[in-house]
Coordinates of C-alpha atoms in Angstrom, one line a residue:
M1 CA 44.3 -88.3 49.7
S2 CA 47.7 -87.7 51.2
A3 CA 48.8 -84.5 52.8
W4 CA 51.2 -84.0 49.9
R5 CA 48.4 -84.0 47.3
L6 CA 46.1 -81.9 49.4
A7 CA 48.8 -79.3 50.2
W8 CA 49.7 -79.3 46.5
R9 CA 46.1 -78.4 45.6
V10 CA 46.0 -75.6 48.1
S11 CA 49.3 -74.2 46.9
Q12 CA 48.1 -74.1 43.3
H13 CA 45.1 -71.8 44.0
S14 CA 47.2 -69.0 42.4
P15 CA 49.9 -70.8 40.4
R16 CA 51.6 -67.6 39.1
V17 CA 52.2 -66.2 42.6
F18 CA 53.3 -69.6 43.9
W19 CA 55.8 -70.3 41.1
L20 CA 57.3 -66.9 41.2
G21 CA 57.9 -67.2 44.9
F22 CA 59.1 -70.8 44.4
A23 CA 61.5 -69.9 41.6
G24 CA 62.9 -67.0 43.5
W25 CA 63.5 -69.0 46.7
V26 CA 65.2 -71.8 44.8
A27 CA 67.4 -69.2 43.0
F28 CA 68.3 -67.8 46.4
F29 CA 69.4 -71.3 47.6
T30 CA 71.5 -71.9 44.5
F31 CA 73.3 -68.6 44.4
P32 CA 76.1 -70.0 46.7
I33 CA 77.1 -72.2 43.7
V34 CA 78.2 -69.0 41.9
L35 CA 79.8 -67.7 45.1
G36 CA 81.8 -70.9 45.6
L37 CA 83.1 -70.8 42.0
V38 CA 84.1 -67.2 42.3
L39 CA 85.9 -67.9 45.6
D40 CA 87.7 -70.8 43.9
G41 CA 88.8 -68.6 41.1
A42 CA 89.8 -65.8 43.4
F43 CA 92.0 -67.9 45.7
T44 CA 93.5 -69.7 42.7
A45 CA 94.4 -66.4 41.1
L46 CA 96.0 -65.2 44.3
A47 CA 98.0 -68.4 44.6
D48 CA 99.2 -67.9 41.0
G49 CA 100.1 -64.2 41.6
R50 CA 97.3 -62.8 39.4
I51 CA 96.3 -60.0 41.8
S52 CA 94.2 -58.0 39.3
T53 CA 92.2 -61.0 38.4
A54 CA 91.6 -61.8 42.1
Q55 CA 90.5 -58.2 42.7
W56 CA 87.9 -58.3 39.8
L57 CA 86.6 -61.6 41.2
A58 CA 86.3 -60.1 44.6
L59 CA 84.1 -57.4 43.1
A60 CA 82.1 -60.1 41.3
L61 CA 81.7 -61.8 44.6
L62 CA 80.2 -58.6 46.1
G63 CA 77.9 -58.2 43.2
A64 CA 76.7 -61.8 43.4
E65 CA 76.0 -61.4 47.1
I66 CA 74.0 -58.2 46.5
A67 CA 72.0 -60.0 43.7
R68 CA 71.3 -62.8 46.1
M69 CA 69.9 -60.4 48.7
V70 CA 67.7 -58.8 46.0
V71 CA 66.4 -62.2 45.0
L72 CA 65.7 -63.1 48.6
H73 CA 63.7 -59.9 49.1
V74 CA 61.6 -60.3 45.9
S75 CA 60.9 -64.0 46.4
A76 CA 59.9 -63.4 50.0
I77 CA 57.3 -60.8 48.8
W78 CA 55.9 -63.3 46.3
F79 CA 55.8 -66.2 48.6
T80 CA 54.3 -64.2 51.4
Q81 CA 51.3 -63.5 49.0
S82 CA 51.1 -67.2 48.3
W83 CA 51.2 -68.0 52.0
V84 CA 48.3 -65.7 52.7
M85 CA 46.3 -67.1 49.9
M86 CA 46.9 -70.7 51.1
Q87 CA 45.7 -69.9 54.6
S88 CA 42.8 -67.8 53.3
L89 CA 41.7 -70.6 51.0
L90 CA 41.7 -73.2 53.8
R91 CA 39.8 -70.8 56.1
L92 CA 37.3 -69.9 53.4
N93 CA 36.5 -73.6 52.8
L94 CA 36.1 -74.2 56.5
L95 CA 33.9 -71.1 56.8
T96 CA 31.8 -72.1 53.8
A97 CA 31.2 -75.5 55.4
Q98 CA 30.1 -73.7 58.7
V99 CA 27.8 -71.1 57.1
A100 CA 26.3 -73.5 54.5
S101 CA 23.2 -74.8 56.4
G102 CA 22.3 -77.1 53.6
G103 CA 23.3 -78.3 50.1
D104 CA 26.6 -79.8 49.0
D105 CA 28.9 -77.6 51.1
A106 CA 27.2 -78.0 54.5
G107 CA 29.6 -79.5 57.1
R108 CA 29.6 -80.3 60.8
P109 CA 29.6 -77.3 63.1
V110 CA 32.6 -76.7 65.4
A111 CA 32.1 -77.8 68.9
S112 CA 33.3 -74.6 70.5
S113 CA 35.0 -71.2 69.9
G114 CA 38.3 -72.7 71.1
E115 CA 38.0 -75.5 68.5
A116 CA 37.3 -73.0 65.8
L117 CA 40.4 -71.0 66.8
A118 CA 42.5 -74.2 66.6
H119 CA 41.2 -75.1 63.2
F120 CA 41.2 -71.7 61.6
R121 CA 44.5 -70.5 63.0
D122 CA 46.7 -73.5 63.9
D123 CA 45.7 -76.1 61.4
T124 CA 45.9 -73.8 58.4
E125 CA 49.2 -72.6 59.6
D126 CA 50.6 -76.1 59.8
V127 CA 49.6 -76.7 56.1
A128 CA 51.3 -73.4 55.1
F129 CA 54.4 -74.3 56.9
F130 CA 54.5 -77.7 55.2
V131 CA 54.3 -76.0 51.7
D132 CA 56.9 -73.5 52.9
G133 CA 59.2 -76.5 53.7
W134 CA 59.0 -77.6 50.0
L135 CA 60.7 -74.4 48.9
D136 CA 63.5 -74.9 51.4
L137 CA 63.9 -78.6 50.6
T138 CA 63.8 -78.0 46.8
G139 CA 66.3 -75.2 47.1
A140 CA 68.7 -77.1 49.3
A141 CA 68.3 -80.2 47.1
T142 CA 69.0 -78.2 43.9
F143 CA 72.1 -76.7 45.4
A144 CA 73.2 -80.1 46.7
V145 CA 72.9 -81.8 43.2
I146 CA 74.9 -79.0 41.5
A147 CA 77.4 -78.7 44.3
V148 CA 78.0 -82.5 44.5
A149 CA 78.6 -82.6 40.8
I150 CA 81.2 -79.9 41.0
L151 CA 82.9 -81.3 44.2
A152 CA 82.9 -84.8 42.7
T153 CA 85.4 -83.6 40.1
V154 CA 87.7 -82.6 42.9
D155 CA 87.4 -85.6 45.3
P156 CA 84.7 -88.2 44.5
V157 CA 85.2 -90.1 47.8
A158 CA 84.8 -87.1 50.1
T159 CA 81.8 -86.0 48.1
A160 CA 80.1 -89.4 48.5
V161 CA 80.3 -89.1 52.3
I162 CA 77.9 -86.1 52.1
A163 CA 74.9 -88.6 51.6
V164 CA 75.5 -90.2 55.0
P165 CA 73.8 -87.6 57.3
M166 CA 70.8 -87.3 54.9
V167 CA 70.1 -91.0 55.1
V168 CA 70.4 -91.0 58.9
V169 CA 68.0 -88.0 59.4
A170 CA 65.4 -89.6 57.0
V171 CA 65.5 -93.0 58.9
V172 CA 65.2 -91.4 62.4
T173 CA 62.4 -89.1 61.3
R174 CA 60.5 -92.0 59.7
T175 CA 60.9 -94.0 62.9
L176 CA 59.3 -91.3 64.9
D177 CA 56.6 -90.7 62.4
L178 CA 53.6 -91.9 64.4
R179 CA 54.8 -90.2 67.6
I180 CA 55.1 -86.9 65.8
K181 CA 51.5 -87.2 64.7
A182 CA 50.2 -88.3 68.1
Y183 CA 52.0 -85.4 69.9
R184 CA 50.7 -82.8 67.5
H185 CA 47.2 -84.1 67.6
A186 CA 47.1 -84.1 71.4
D187 CA 48.6 -80.6 71.5
R188 CA 46.0 -79.2 69.1
E189 CA 43.1 -80.8 71.1
A190 CA 44.4 -79.4 74.4
T191 CA 44.8 -75.9 72.9
A192 CA 41.2 -76.0 71.6
A193 CA 40.0 -77.1 75.1
V194 CA 41.7 -74.1 76.8
S195 CA 40.6 -71.6 74.2
G196 CA 37.0 -72.9 74.3
L197 CA 36.8 -72.7 78.1
L198 CA 38.2 -69.2 78.1
G199 CA 35.5 -68.2 75.5
D200 CA 32.8 -69.8 77.6
V201 CA 34.0 -68.1 80.8
L202 CA 34.1 -64.7 79.2
A203 CA 30.7 -65.2 77.6
G204 CA 29.1 -66.4 80.8
A205 CA 31.0 -64.3 83.3
L206 CA 27.8 -63.0 84.9
T207 CA 26.3 -66.5 85.3
I208 CA 29.6 -67.7 86.9
K209 CA 29.7 -64.8 89.3
V210 CA 26.1 -64.9 90.6
N211 CA 26.3 -68.6 91.1
G212 CA 29.6 -68.4 93.0
A213 CA 31.3 -70.8 90.5
A214 CA 34.4 -68.7 89.9
P215 CA 36.7 -71.1 92.0
S216 CA 35.3 -74.1 90.1
A217 CA 35.9 -72.4 86.7
L218 CA 39.4 -71.5 87.7
D219 CA 40.1 -75.0 88.8
R220 CA 38.8 -76.4 85.5
L221 CA 40.9 -73.9 83.6
S222 CA 44.0 -74.7 85.7
G223 CA 43.5 -78.4 84.9
L224 CA 43.2 -77.8 81.2
M225 CA 46.2 -75.5 81.2
D226 CA 48.3 -78.1 82.9
Q227 CA 47.3 -80.6 80.3
R228 CA 48.0 -78.1 77.6
R229 CA 51.4 -77.4 79.1
H230 CA 52.2 -81.1 79.1
T231 CA 51.2 -81.7 75.5
A232 CA 52.9 -78.5 74.3
V233 CA 56.2 -79.4 76.0
R234 CA 56.1 -82.9 74.4
D235 CA 55.3 -81.6 71.0
R236 CA 57.9 -78.8 71.1
V237 CA 60.6 -80.9 72.6
L238 CA 60.1 -83.6 69.9
D239 CA 60.0 -80.9 67.2
D240 CA 63.0 -79.0 68.4
G241 CA 64.9 -82.2 69.1
L242 CA 64.5 -83.4 65.6
R243 CA 65.6 -80.0 64.3
A244 CA 68.7 -80.1 66.5
F245 CA 69.4 -83.7 65.5
G246 CA 69.3 -82.7 61.9
S247 CA 71.7 -79.8 62.5
S248 CA 74.1 -81.9 64.6
T249 CA 74.0 -84.8 62.1
A250 CA 74.8 -82.4 59.3
E251 CA 77.8 -81.0 61.2
I252 CA 79.1 -84.5 61.9
G253 CA 78.7 -85.2 58.2
L254 CA 80.8 -82.2 57.3
G255 CA 83.4 -83.4 59.7
L256 CA 83.5 -86.8 58.0
V257 CA 84.0 -85.1 54.7
L258 CA 87.0 -83.1 56.0
I259 CA 88.5 -86.3 57.5
V260 CA 88.1 -88.2 54.2
A261 CA 89.6 -85.3 52.3
A262 CA 92.5 -85.0 54.7
G263 CA 94.7 -87.3 52.7
S264 CA 94.3 -85.2 49.6
L265 CA 95.1 -82.1 51.6
R266 CA 98.3 -83.8 52.9
D267 CA 99.4 -85.0 49.5
G268 CA 98.9 -81.6 48.0
D269 CA 96.2 -82.7 45.6
F270 CA 93.9 -80.0 47.0
G271 CA 94.8 -76.5 45.9
V272 CA 93.9 -73.3 47.7
G273 CA 91.0 -72.8 45.4
D274 CA 89.7 -76.3 46.0
I275 CA 89.8 -75.8 49.8
A276 CA 87.9 -72.5 49.4
L277 CA 85.3 -74.3 47.2
F278 CA 84.8 -77.1 49.6
S279 CA 84.6 -74.7 52.6
A280 CA 82.0 -72.6 50.7
Y281 CA 79.8 -75.6 49.8
L282 CA 80.0 -77.7 52.8
T283 CA 78.2 -75.3 55.1
W284 CA 75.3 -75.0 52.6
L285 CA 75.3 -78.8 52.0
G286 CA 74.6 -79.2 55.7
L287 CA 71.2 -77.6 55.1
L288 CA 69.9 -80.5 53.1
P289 CA 69.6 -83.1 55.9
R290 CA 68.1 -80.4 58.1
M291 CA 65.5 -79.6 55.5
I292 CA 64.8 -83.3 54.9
G293 CA 64.1 -83.8 58.6
M294 CA 62.1 -80.6 58.9
T295 CA 59.9 -81.4 55.8
L296 CA 59.2 -84.9 57.1
V297 CA 58.1 -83.5 60.5
R298 CA 55.9 -80.9 58.8
R299 CA 54.4 -83.5 56.6
R300 CA 53.1 -85.4 59.6
Q301 CA 51.9 -82.2 61.2
A302 CA 50.1 -81.2 58.0
T303 CA 48.5 -84.7 58.0
V304 CA 47.1 -84.1 61.5
A305 CA 45.9 -80.7 60.3
F306 CA 44.0 -82.1 57.3
E307 CA 42.5 -84.9 59.4
R308 CA 41.2 -82.3 61.9
M309 CA 39.9 -79.9 59.3
Q310 CA 38.1 -82.7 57.3
R311 CA 35.8 -83.3 60.3
L312 CA 34.2 -79.9 59.6
V313 CA 33.6 -80.1 55.9
A314 CA 30.8 -81.9 54.0
D315 CA 30.9 -85.7 54.0
E316 CA 34.2 -85.4 56.0
D317 CA 35.8 -85.3 52.5
P318 CA 39.4 -84.0 52.9
T319 CA 39.4 -82.7 49.3
R320 CA 36.8 -80.2 50.3
T321 CA 39.3 -78.4 52.4
A322 CA 41.3 -77.6 49.3
V323 CA 38.5 -76.6 46.9
H324 CA 39.5 -73.6 44.8
R325 CA 37.2 -70.6 45.3
P326 CA 37.6 -66.9 44.4
L327 CA 39.6 -65.1 46.9
P328 CA 39.0 -61.3 47.0
L329 CA 42.6 -60.5 48.0
L330 CA 43.8 -58.8 44.9
G331 CA 42.5 -55.5 43.3
P332 CA 40.0 -56.4 40.6
E333 CA 38.3 -59.2 42.6
L334 CA 37.2 -56.7 45.3
D335 CA 34.8 -55.0 42.9
R336 CA 33.0 -58.2 41.9
P337 CA 29.3 -58.2 42.7
D338 CA 28.0 -60.8 45.2
P339 CA 26.2 -63.4 43.1
S340 CA 24.9 -65.4 46.2
R341 CA 21.6 -63.6 46.8
P342 CA 18.9 -65.0 44.6
P343 CA 16.3 -62.7 42.9
R344 CA 13.0 -62.2 44.6
V345 CA 10.3 -64.8 43.7
P346 CA 6.9 -63.7 45.0
L347 CA 5.3 -66.4 47.2
Q348 CA 1.8 -67.6 46.2
R349 CA 1.8 -70.8 48.1
L350 CA 4.3 -73.0 50.0
D351 CA 3.6 -76.7 50.1
V352 CA 5.4 -79.1 52.5
E353 CA 5.0 -82.8 51.7
G354 CA 6.3 -85.7 54.0
L355 CA 8.9 -83.5 55.8
A356 CA 11.2 -85.6 58.0
A357 CA 14.4 -85.0 59.9
A358 CA 16.4 -87.2 62.4
Y359 CA 19.3 -86.3 64.7
P360 CA 22.0 -88.8 65.7
T361 CA 20.1 -89.2 69.0
G362 CA 17.0 -90.5 67.1
A363 CA 14.9 -87.5 67.9
G364 CA 13.2 -85.6 65.1
I365 CA 10.0 -85.3 63.0
R366 CA 8.4 -87.6 60.4
D367 CA 5.9 -87.3 57.6
V368 CA 4.8 -83.7 58.2
S369 CA 2.7 -82.1 55.5
F370 CA 1.0 -78.7 55.3
S371 CA 0.5 -75.6 53.1
L372 CA 1.0 -71.9 53.6
P373 CA -1.1 -69.6 51.3
R374 CA 0.2 -66.1 50.7
G375 CA -0.5 -63.8 53.6
S376 CA -1.5 -66.5 56.0
F377 CA -0.5 -66.7 59.6
T378 CA 0.3 -70.3 60.8
V379 CA 1.2 -71.2 64.4
V380 CA 3.2 -74.3 65.3
T381 CA 2.5 -75.4 68.9
G382 CA 3.0 -78.5 71.1
P383 CA 4.7 -79.7 74.2
V384 CA 8.3 -78.9 75.0
G385 CA 10.6 -81.2 73.1
S386 CA 7.9 -82.4 70.7
G387 CA 9.8 -81.2 67.5
K388 CA 8.6 -77.7 66.8
T389 CA 12.0 -76.1 66.3
T390 CA 13.1 -79.2 64.3
L391 CA 10.1 -78.8 62.0
L392 CA 11.1 -75.2 61.2
R393 CA 14.8 -76.1 60.7
A394 CA 13.9 -79.1 58.5
L395 CA 11.7 -76.8 56.4
L396 CA 14.6 -74.4 55.9
G397 CA 17.1 -77.1 55.2
L398 CA 19.1 -76.6 58.4
T399 CA 19.0 -80.1 59.9
W400 CA 20.9 -83.2 59.1
R401 CA 19.7 -84.4 55.7
T402 CA 18.2 -87.9 55.1
D403 CA 17.4 -89.8 52.0
T404 CA 13.7 -89.3 52.6
D405 CA 13.4 -85.8 54.1
G406 CA 10.3 -84.7 52.2
V407 CA 9.6 -82.1 49.5
V408 CA 9.1 -78.4 49.9
R409 CA 7.5 -76.6 46.9
W410 CA 7.6 -72.9 46.3
N411 CA 4.7 -72.0 44.0
G412 CA 4.5 -75.6 43.0
E413 CA 8.2 -75.9 42.1
A414 CA 10.2 -78.3 44.3
L415 CA 13.2 -76.7 46.0
T416 CA 16.3 -78.9 45.5
D417 CA 18.5 -76.8 47.9
R418 CA 16.2 -75.3 50.5
A419 CA 18.9 -73.7 52.5
A420 CA 20.2 -71.8 49.5
F421 CA 16.8 -70.6 48.3
L422 CA 15.0 -69.9 51.6
V423 CA 17.1 -66.8 52.5
P424 CA 16.2 -63.1 52.0
P425 CA 14.4 -61.8 50.1
Q426 CA 12.5 -65.2 49.8
C427 CA 12.5 -66.1 53.5
A428 CA 13.8 -64.8 56.9
Y429 CA 14.3 -67.0 59.9
L430 CA 14.5 -65.8 63.5
P431 CA 15.7 -68.6 65.8
Q432 CA 14.7 -69.1 69.4
V433 CA 17.9 -67.5 70.7
P434 CA 18.8 -64.6 68.5
Q435 CA 22.4 -63.7 68.0
L436 CA 23.3 -60.0 68.2
L437 CA 26.6 -58.3 67.5
S438 CA 28.6 -56.0 69.7
D439 CA 27.9 -53.0 67.5
S440 CA 25.3 -50.3 66.9
L441 CA 21.6 -51.1 66.8
A442 CA 21.4 -50.0 63.2
D443 CA 24.3 -52.3 62.1
N444 CA 22.7 -55.2 63.9
V445 CA 19.5 -54.8 61.8
L446 CA 21.0 -53.8 58.5
L447 CA 24.1 -56.0 58.5
G448 CA 25.7 -53.9 55.7
L449 CA 22.6 -52.9 53.9
A450 CA 22.7 -49.1 53.3
D451 CA 18.9 -48.3 53.4
D452 CA 17.7 -46.0 56.2
D453 CA 14.1 -46.3 55.0
A454 CA 14.2 -50.1 55.2
L455 CA 15.7 -49.7 58.7
R456 CA 12.8 -47.5 59.9
R457 CA 10.2 -49.8 58.3
A458 CA 11.7 -52.9 59.9
L459 CA 11.7 -51.2 63.4
V460 CA 8.0 -50.3 63.0
L461 CA 7.1 -53.8 61.9
A462 CA 9.0 -55.4 64.8
A463 CA 7.2 -53.1 67.2
V464 CA 10.5 -51.8 68.6
D465 CA 10.5 -48.3 67.1
D466 CA 9.2 -46.6 70.3
D467 CA 12.0 -48.3 72.3
V468 CA 14.6 -47.1 69.9
A469 CA 13.2 -43.5 69.9
A470 CA 13.6 -43.4 73.7
M471 CA 17.3 -44.3 73.5
A472 CA 19.7 -41.4 73.7
D473 CA 21.6 -42.4 70.6
G474 CA 18.6 -43.9 68.7
T475 CA 19.7 -46.3 66.0
G476 CA 23.3 -45.5 66.8
T477 CA 23.0 -47.0 70.3
L478 CA 25.8 -49.5 71.0
I479 CA 24.0 -52.6 72.4
G480 CA 27.1 -54.4 73.8
P481 CA 28.2 -58.1 73.4
R482 CA 25.2 -60.2 72.5
G483 CA 22.9 -57.2 73.2
V484 CA 23.6 -57.1 76.9
R485 CA 22.5 -53.5 77.1
L486 CA 19.0 -54.4 75.9
S487 CA 16.1 -56.2 77.6
G488 CA 15.1 -59.7 76.6
G489 CA 12.1 -58.4 74.6
Q490 CA 14.2 -55.7 72.9
R491 CA 16.8 -58.3 71.9
Q492 CA 14.1 -60.4 70.3
R493 CA 12.4 -57.5 68.5
I494 CA 15.7 -56.1 67.2
A495 CA 16.5 -59.6 65.8
A496 CA 13.0 -59.6 64.3
A497 CA 13.7 -56.3 62.6
R498 CA 16.8 -57.8 61.1
A499 CA 14.6 -60.6 59.7
L500 CA 12.1 -58.1 58.3
V501 CA 14.4 -55.5 56.9
H502 CA 14.5 -57.2 53.5
H503 CA 10.7 -57.4 53.4
P504 CA 10.8 -61.2 52.9
E505 CA 8.0 -63.2 51.3
L506 CA 8.0 -65.7 54.2
V507 CA 8.9 -65.1 57.8
V508 CA 9.7 -68.1 60.1
L509 CA 9.7 -67.2 63.8
D510 CA 10.7 -69.6 66.6
D511 CA 8.9 -68.5 69.8
L512 CA 9.5 -64.8 69.1
S513 CA 7.0 -63.5 71.7
S514 CA 8.3 -65.5 74.7
A515 CA 9.8 -62.4 76.3
L516 CA 7.1 -59.9 75.2
D517 CA 4.3 -58.4 77.1
V518 CA 0.8 -59.0 75.7
G519 CA 0.3 -55.5 74.4
T520 CA 3.6 -55.5 72.5
E521 CA 2.9 -59.0 71.1
I522 CA -0.5 -57.9 69.9
R523 CA 1.0 -54.9 68.1
L524 CA 3.7 -57.2 66.5
W525 CA 1.2 -59.7 65.1
E526 CA -1.1 -56.9 63.8
N527 CA 1.9 -55.2 62.1
L528 CA 2.8 -58.4 60.3
A529 CA -0.8 -59.0 59.3
A530 CA -1.2 -55.5 57.9
A531 CA 2.0 -55.9 55.9
G532 CA 0.5 -59.0 54.2
T533 CA 3.5 -61.1 55.3
T534 CA 3.2 -64.8 55.2
V535 CA 4.2 -66.0 58.7
L536 CA 5.0 -69.4 60.2
A537 CA 5.6 -69.0 63.9
V538 CA 6.2 -71.3 66.9
S539 CA 4.1 -70.1 69.8
H540 CA 2.0 -71.5 72.7
R541 CA 0.4 -68.2 73.7
A542 CA -3.3 -67.4 73.2
V543 CA -2.6 -64.0 71.5
A544 CA -0.9 -65.8 68.6
L545 CA -3.3 -68.8 68.5
D546 CA -6.4 -66.5 68.4
R547 CA -5.1 -64.8 65.2
A548 CA -3.9 -68.0 63.5
D549 CA -5.4 -69.0 60.1
Q550 CA -4.2 -72.6 60.9
V551 CA -2.5 -74.4 63.7
I552 CA 0.1 -77.2 63.4
E553 CA 0.2 -79.2 66.6
V554 CA 3.4 -81.2 67.0
I555 CA 3.4 -84.2 69.3
D556 CA 6.3 -86.7 69.5
G557 CA 7.6 -85.8 66.0
T558 CA 4.2 -86.0 64.2
A559 CA 2.0 -83.1 63.3
E560 CA -1.8 -82.5 63.0
V561 CA -2.9 -79.5 61.0
R562 CA -6.1 -77.6 62.0
S563 CA -7.6 -75.0 59.8
A564 CA -9.7 -73.5 62.6
T565 CA -8.3 -71.9 65.8
P566 CA -8.7 -74.4 68.7
T567 CA -10.3 -73.3 71.9
I568 CA -7.7 -72.2 74.4

């Protein structure tokens, strides 16, 4: 689908707002038609000695100019709303593809924070600028059609010359079409690389410092910035050069019009009013070739933006970047309840049949089957790299989908979209490397849930309540970026409390106890057992294996299920 059609779909998310802004903007561009006619009448009246008529027309000219400024102000307000909605819709679709870990919306994750910044900020802005160019082009074209029709009644030959700069600009821009695309693509990639490295350096500042790698990091950043400077200069010079070419071509075109009309001026066929009319219209007619060139450039830039964004959405389908979704940007929509959280379905038994998952590298799991009765404690173990984490992620619908990825049944009913169903309050998942926010401890656990009782219960279950009680600010303690002010074991248990705060039916843990001492780990497993929680946990430690109801041993992507605890 072309950038024109995709951008059109984005622009029509809120048609009323778009068309109000569109109509106002076109009206602003066509107001000079009235101004030119008033000027024509005023100067003609002066030439004929009708002073009072000229005075009234001068007042009319002032009123028309004030009305034009009012229209500009109102249309700018409306189109600014449409601009925000367009960018928000694109960002929402990209974000949906990122957070959807399964189902129809799941897309490919971004490679780095810098890449995300380039997509969410720069690419969406390019699309909005492209749509913005439609308003300018339509307004300039509408004015040109009406103005040319009026001017043709005065001097058809001079009026015909106006088309020359438009054709020249269109031909030159079309000739440079592929270069515009290549330069913009290279600039966006270079920008993402610089932003990504900056994010990585800031996140790993301590690692870089203790390993004495600061000079290397700076050298790498310097190289990327040199490349970014090179691509940015090329892109900007081409962009500004085409804009300047359009402007200069328009001015040359106006000069040609005046030269062609010189004969009529000499012969007296042009009156004073006609001269005023041509002078008023010619400046505005010069906008059209500029807008044509600008729109063609922005079309190519928007094409690059859509090509880049489509890599992040499901099936790399560009139409998914323009899917219409509710945008809570206007009053009533803010109060809508969130329908995404499913109702609780008590777990009696979870059955996994023929589970499989494969990564592009070929690694993965195949034909894994097991069952989890309610309240059971199942441990997944095996050598490093055997597929333990892949098994958990495949169960939850977080891996690349295949045509034969097995069946997961919740109380005997097959789950068609595991990633959508296996979320709180059905299931909670704690990955091997938990992600914490630079906020208070309470906010990291609750994530917007206003329930102090649930917070206290989750801290006790995660065996971190004593640690929190010893902190000066308790649950209000600020834990710093990624929990830097906590120990490794505290970070894991705070993340575990987040998983347990909704009292899920099933808890899936990936090597939770790797940073815990034996006493804390024993307390954690005992708490989960006392709560009757169904647990599926990756672990290789005896404390967990001794308490397991069954063990799933994964070796080279295949699994063997043992109902009895093996000898350690």
